[in-house]
mmCIF file of C-alpha atoms in Angstrom:
data_model
loop_
_atom_site.group_PDB
_atom_site.id
_atom_site.type_symbol
_atom_site.label_atom_id
_atom_site.label_comp_id
_atom_site.label_asym_id
_atom_site.label_seq_id
_atom_site.Cartn_x
_atom_site.Cartn_y
_atom_site.Cartn_z
ATOM 1 C CA ASP Q 991 92.663 88.364 89.810
ATOM 2 C CA GLN Q 992 93.226 92.034 89.019
ATOM 3 C CA GLN Q 993 90.040 93.988 88.514
ATOM 4 C CA VAL Q 994 91.845 96.834 86.770
ATOM 5 C CA LYS Q 995 94.415 95.947 84.165
ATOM 6 C CA GLN Q 996 96.947 97.965 82.281
ATOM 7 C CA ASN Q 997 98.443 95.444 79.933
ATOM 8 C CA SER Q 998 101.285 97.592 78.653
ATOM 9 C CA PRO Q 999 103.958 97.987 81.339
ATOM 10 C CA SER Q 1000 105.722 100.578 79.223
ATOM 11 C CA LEU Q 1001 105.205 102.798 76.202
ATOM 12 C CA SER Q 1002 107.587 105.006 74.239
ATOM 13 C CA VAL Q 1003 106.363 107.865 72.085
ATOM 14 C CA GLN Q 1004 108.080 110.586 70.101
ATOM 15 C CA GLU Q 1005 107.641 114.146 71.312
ATOM 16 C CA GLY Q 1006 104.717 115.866 69.594
ATOM 17 C CA ARG Q 1007 102.940 112.618 68.779
ATOM 18 C CA ILE Q 1008 99.916 111.128 70.492
ATOM 19 C CA SER Q 1009 100.281 108.882 73.545
ATOM 20 C CA ILE Q 1010 97.500 106.374 74.143
ATOM 21 C CA LEU Q 1011 97.414 104.549 77.450
ATOM 22 C CA ASN Q 1012 94.889 101.776 77.866
ATOM 23 C CA CYS Q 1013 93.057 100.350 80.845
ATOM 24 C CA ASP Q 1014 90.606 97.454 81.096
ATOM 25 C CA TYR Q 1015 88.412 96.530 84.012
ATOM 26 C CA THR Q 1016 86.359 93.488 84.900
ATOM 27 C CA ASN Q 1017 83.916 94.769 87.497
ATOM 28 C CA SER Q 1018 80.785 96.142 85.839
ATOM 29 C CA MET Q 1019 79.887 97.922 89.095
ATOM 30 C CA PHE Q 1020 82.673 100.467 88.642
ATOM 31 C CA ASP Q 1021 81.139 103.865 87.975
ATOM 32 C CA TYR Q 1022 83.974 106.347 88.385
ATOM 33 C CA PHE Q 1023 87.401 106.247 86.817
ATOM 34 C CA LEU Q 1024 90.532 108.279 87.290
ATOM 35 C CA TRP Q 1025 94.005 108.592 85.864
ATOM 36 C CA TYR Q 1026 96.985 109.423 88.030
ATOM 37 C CA LYS Q 1027 100.498 110.353 87.021
ATOM 38 C CA LYS Q 1028 103.490 109.468 89.146
ATOM 39 C CA TYR Q 1029 107.029 110.774 88.892
ATOM 40 C CA PRO Q 1030 109.881 108.925 90.640
ATOM 41 C CA ALA Q 1031 110.151 109.684 94.381
ATOM 42 C CA GLU Q 1032 106.811 111.500 94.389
ATOM 43 C CA GLY Q 1033 103.272 110.501 95.232
ATOM 44 C CA PRO Q 1034 100.729 110.010 92.442
ATOM 45 C CA THR Q 1035 98.967 113.181 91.296
ATOM 46 C CA PHE Q 1036 95.483 113.362 89.893
ATOM 47 C CA LEU Q 1037 95.250 113.893 86.167
ATOM 48 C CA ILE Q 1038 91.706 113.453 84.906
ATOM 49 C CA SER Q 1039 88.533 111.575 85.760
ATOM 50 C CA ILE Q 1040 85.368 110.341 84.091
ATOM 51 C CA SER Q 1041 82.083 109.022 85.426
ATOM 52 C CA SER Q 1042 80.163 106.224 83.800
ATOM 53 C CA ILE Q 1043 77.444 108.576 82.566
ATOM 54 C CA LYS Q 1044 79.924 110.072 80.096
ATOM 55 C CA ASP Q 1045 82.034 108.534 77.379
ATOM 56 C CA LYS Q 1046 84.585 111.309 77.031
ATOM 57 C CA ASN Q 1047 86.200 113.940 79.192
ATOM 58 C CA GLU Q 1048 88.770 116.437 78.021
ATOM 59 C CA ASP Q 1049 91.194 118.671 79.894
ATOM 60 C CA GLY Q 1050 93.751 120.467 77.789
ATOM 61 C CA ARG Q 1051 96.091 117.950 76.207
ATOM 62 C CA PHE Q 1052 94.501 115.074 78.105
ATOM 63 C CA THR Q 1053 91.358 113.216 77.026
ATOM 64 C CA VAL Q 1054 89.894 110.129 78.632
ATOM 65 C CA PHE Q 1055 87.541 107.875 76.688
ATOM 66 C CA LEU Q 1056 85.265 105.337 78.326
ATOM 67 C CA ASN Q 1057 83.718 102.376 76.533
ATOM 68 C CA LYS Q 1058 81.411 100.781 79.081
ATOM 69 C CA SER Q 1059 80.317 97.896 76.886
ATOM 70 C CA ALA Q 1060 83.947 96.892 76.377
ATOM 71 C CA LYS Q 1061 84.912 97.768 79.975
ATOM 72 C CA HIS Q 1062 87.752 99.779 78.562
ATOM 73 C CA LEU Q 1063 89.090 103.264 79.025
ATOM 74 C CA SER Q 1064 91.976 105.065 77.451
ATOM 75 C CA LEU Q 1065 93.962 108.202 78.106
ATOM 76 C CA HIS Q 1066 95.103 110.243 75.126
ATOM 77 C CA ILE Q 1067 97.856 112.815 75.449
ATOM 78 C CA VAL Q 1068 98.197 115.155 72.493
ATOM 79 C CA PRO Q 1069 100.780 116.429 71.820
ATOM 80 C CA SER Q 1070 103.093 114.422 74.044
ATOM 81 C CA GLN Q 1071 105.877 116.307 75.805
ATOM 82 C CA PRO Q 1072 109.043 115.045 77.526
ATOM 83 C CA GLY Q 1073 107.600 116.225 80.862
ATOM 84 C CA ASP Q 1074 104.806 113.697 80.407
ATOM 85 C CA SER Q 1075 107.302 110.892 80.992
ATOM 86 C CA ALA Q 1076 106.010 109.185 84.140
ATOM 87 C CA VAL Q 1077 104.093 106.162 85.338
ATOM 88 C CA TYR Q 1078 100.359 106.426 84.704
ATOM 89 C CA PHE Q 1079 97.867 104.603 86.887
ATOM 90 C CA CYS Q 1080 94.284 103.931 85.976
ATOM 91 C CA ALA Q 1081 91.888 103.662 88.934
ATOM 92 C CA ALA Q 1082 88.237 102.740 89.344
ATOM 93 C CA SER Q 1083 85.859 103.206 92.219
ATOM 94 C CA VAL Q 1084 83.997 100.248 93.640
ATOM 95 C CA GLY Q 1085 81.392 99.778 96.362
ATOM 96 C CA SER Q 1086 78.005 101.361 96.933
ATOM 97 C CA TYR Q 1087 79.567 104.578 98.185
ATOM 98 C CA GLY Q 1088 82.666 104.499 96.005
ATOM 99 C CA GLN Q 1089 84.811 104.225 99.092
ATOM 100 C CA ASN Q 1090 87.387 101.976 97.493
ATOM 101 C CA PHE Q 1091 89.571 102.824 94.582
ATOM 102 C CA VAL Q 1092 91.174 99.938 92.740
ATOM 103 C CA PHE Q 1093 94.319 100.792 90.853
ATOM 104 C CA GLY Q 1094 95.892 99.178 87.845
ATOM 105 C CA PRO Q 1095 99.582 98.209 87.868
ATOM 106 C CA GLY Q 1096 100.622 101.292 85.915
ATOM 107 C CA THR Q 1097 102.162 102.035 82.520
ATOM 108 C CA ARG Q 1098 105.514 103.765 82.251
ATOM 109 C CA LEU Q 1099 105.383 106.375 79.486
ATOM 110 C CA SER Q 1100 108.601 107.663 77.969
ATOM 111 C CA VAL Q 1101 108.327 110.638 75.641
ATOM 112 C CA LEU Q 1102 111.447 110.886 73.535
ATOM 113 C CA PRO Q 1103 112.705 114.294 72.378
ATOM 114 C CA GLU L 380 99.581 124.789 100.879
ATOM 115 C CA ALA L 381 97.267 121.807 100.708
ATOM 116 C CA GLN L 382 99.179 118.645 101.371
ATOM 117 C CA VAL L 383 99.319 115.121 102.726
ATOM 118 C CA THR L 384 102.411 114.559 104.844
ATOM 119 C CA GLN L 385 103.874 111.174 105.696
ATOM 120 C CA ASN L 386 106.690 110.299 108.052
ATOM 121 C CA PRO L 387 109.155 108.736 107.908
ATOM 122 C CA ARG L 388 109.889 108.918 104.191
ATOM 123 C CA TYR L 389 112.517 106.181 104.419
ATOM 124 C CA LEU L 390 112.942 103.485 107.055
ATOM 125 C CA ILE L 391 114.843 100.251 107.443
ATOM 126 C CA THR L 392 113.687 98.141 110.348
ATOM 127 C CA VAL L 393 114.028 94.599 111.645
ATOM 128 C CA THR L 394 111.442 91.855 111.688
ATOM 129 C CA GLY L 395 109.112 92.090 114.650
ATOM 130 C CA LYS L 396 109.936 95.633 115.733
ATOM 131 C CA LYS L 397 106.721 97.629 115.904
ATOM 132 C CA LEU L 398 106.612 100.763 113.825
ATOM 133 C CA THR L 399 104.193 103.528 112.965
ATOM 134 C CA VAL L 400 104.027 105.571 109.792
ATOM 135 C CA THR L 401 102.254 108.838 110.434
ATOM 136 C CA CYS L 402 100.000 110.629 107.980
ATOM 137 C CA SER L 403 98.552 114.080 108.327
ATOM 138 C CA GLN L 404 96.442 116.197 105.960
ATOM 139 C CA ASN L 405 95.612 119.894 106.233
ATOM 140 C CA MET L 406 92.599 119.986 103.914
ATOM 141 C CA ASN L 407 89.908 118.994 106.420
ATOM 142 C CA HIS L 408 89.257 115.886 104.349
ATOM 143 C CA GLU L 409 86.893 113.277 105.700
ATOM 144 C CA TYR L 410 88.243 110.337 103.761
ATOM 145 C CA MET L 411 91.755 108.967 104.266
ATOM 146 C CA SER L 412 93.388 105.754 103.158
ATOM 147 C CA TRP L 413 96.633 103.838 102.992
ATOM 148 C CA TYR L 414 98.035 102.085 99.932
ATOM 149 C CA ARG L 415 101.073 100.027 99.222
ATOM 150 C CA GLN L 416 102.745 99.959 95.850
ATOM 151 C CA ASP L 417 104.601 96.885 94.687
ATOM 152 C CA PRO L 418 106.145 96.206 91.260
ATOM 153 C CA GLY L 419 103.625 94.869 88.761
ATOM 154 C CA LEU L 420 100.741 95.187 91.211
ATOM 155 C CA GLY L 421 100.072 98.913 91.263
ATOM 156 C CA LEU L 422 98.543 100.544 94.294
ATOM 157 C CA ARG L 423 96.629 98.272 96.655
ATOM 158 C CA GLN L 424 94.486 99.647 99.411
ATOM 159 C CA ILE L 425 95.353 98.568 102.963
ATOM 160 C CA TYR L 426 92.825 100.423 105.100
ATOM 161 C CA TYR L 427 90.557 103.396 104.696
ATOM 162 C CA SER L 428 88.642 105.730 106.954
ATOM 163 C CA MET L 429 85.480 107.573 106.024
ATOM 164 C CA ASN L 430 85.603 109.816 109.074
ATOM 165 C CA VAL L 431 86.816 110.043 112.665
ATOM 166 C CA GLU L 432 86.551 106.696 114.450
ATOM 167 C CA VAL L 433 85.339 105.017 111.244
ATOM 168 C CA THR L 434 87.852 102.669 109.645
ATOM 169 C CA ASP L 435 87.561 99.635 107.410
ATOM 170 C CA LYS L 436 89.740 97.089 105.683
ATOM 171 C CA GLY L 437 90.882 97.512 102.130
ATOM 172 C CA ASP L 438 92.221 94.789 99.885
ATOM 173 C CA VAL L 439 95.385 93.875 101.803
ATOM 174 C CA PRO L 440 94.870 94.648 105.529
ATOM 175 C CA GLU L 441 96.725 91.670 107.012
ATOM 176 C CA GLY L 442 99.580 92.720 109.281
ATOM 177 C CA TYR L 443 98.443 96.341 109.563
ATOM 178 C CA LYS L 444 96.383 98.421 111.944
ATOM 179 C CA VAL L 445 95.131 101.982 111.700
ATOM 180 C CA SER L 446 93.399 104.509 113.888
ATOM 181 C CA ARG L 447 91.487 107.720 113.207
ATOM 182 C CA LYS L 448 91.166 109.622 116.455
ATOM 183 C CA GLU L 449 91.350 113.010 114.761
ATOM 184 C CA LYS L 450 90.236 114.115 111.333
ATOM 185 C CA ARG L 451 93.677 115.198 110.152
ATOM 186 C CA ASN L 452 95.699 112.140 111.226
ATOM 187 C CA PHE L 453 95.601 108.547 110.038
ATOM 188 C CA PRO L 454 98.628 106.547 111.256
ATOM 189 C CA LEU L 455 99.518 103.144 109.848
ATOM 190 C CA ILE L 456 100.775 100.672 112.443
ATOM 191 C CA LEU L 457 102.815 97.561 111.787
ATOM 192 C CA GLU L 458 102.694 95.654 115.071
ATOM 193 C CA SER L 459 105.178 92.986 114.007
ATOM 194 C CA PRO L 460 106.673 93.829 110.626
ATOM 195 C CA SER L 461 107.756 91.052 108.319
ATOM 196 C CA PRO L 462 109.929 91.148 105.175
ATOM 197 C CA ASN L 463 106.867 90.809 102.922
ATOM 198 C CA GLN L 464 105.791 94.218 104.159
ATOM 199 C CA THR L 465 108.796 95.785 102.473
ATOM 200 C CA SER L 466 107.107 98.206 100.121
ATOM 201 C CA LEU L 467 106.384 101.786 99.169
ATOM 202 C CA TYR L 468 103.472 103.130 101.183
ATOM 203 C CA PHE L 469 101.203 106.021 100.264
ATOM 204 C CA CYS L 470 98.755 107.826 102.447
ATOM 205 C CA ALA L 471 95.903 109.582 100.669
ATOM 206 C CA SER L 472 92.951 111.784 101.473
ATOM 207 C CA SER L 473 89.900 113.191 99.742
ATOM 208 C CA LEU L 474 87.100 115.546 100.672
ATOM 209 C CA SER L 475 84.644 112.682 100.773
ATOM 210 C CA VAL L 476 84.168 109.314 99.162
ATOM 211 C CA GLY L 477 84.288 109.408 95.402
ATOM 212 C CA ASN L 478 86.175 112.689 95.221
ATOM 213 C CA THR L 479 89.661 113.122 93.847
ATOM 214 C CA ILE L 480 92.316 111.541 96.005
ATOM 215 C CA TYR L 481 95.416 113.458 97.038
ATOM 216 C CA PHE L 482 98.501 111.421 97.861
ATOM 217 C CA GLY L 483 101.431 111.910 100.153
ATOM 218 C CA GLU L 484 104.947 111.590 98.792
ATOM 219 C CA GLY L 485 105.350 108.005 99.918
ATOM 220 C CA SER L 486 107.261 106.114 102.597
ATOM 221 C CA TRP L 487 109.852 103.550 101.609
ATOM 222 C CA LEU L 488 109.848 100.786 104.196
ATOM 223 C CA THR L 489 112.351 97.938 104.258
ATOM 224 C CA VAL L 490 111.960 95.108 106.745
ATOM 225 C CA VAL L 491 115.046 92.920 107.159
#
């Protein structure tokens, strides 16, 4: 059973509009969450993170929201650009020292010009 | 330039022929790990290492071995590869546990 779920395998958004990528988790022990972006033939690159003591973290066009009671986080990209087209992975840390990161299956975002 | 380097990037091998995928990082990171990425499953952790000579199993360790004799290197060993180990493998490192993870570019492995 997947502990981190990204229920939308793909998402298409028009350039300039908002992209919202969702992630749900089942393990209430998770206390640190990250988003990674992956282009084809490249390794994932870190995008933004949030710890469980916060409910929002913003970095430029990227904002991550965390709803602990719902065990849900989302990544907002505003405005979306064609260069944002990639696979986005949500990840959560588990374990007393956060030594494991559990990744979701990814959502492929396509930003259409 | 800070980076995580994996080799080989692409490999086709036969069942049962031992192989090693090397991983090296130049950031003096303590924490290193290996992941495999399969369609619909995302990244799954194989093994991780919190420091030299300290390794532990991740979620899918069966069929793999690792070693951490030096801080910068963390090779992944497939003693007897099988077709179900055909996958895209990523090595990763971070300064310490809980910090941002930096990934290598990936190694495509096909076992026939």
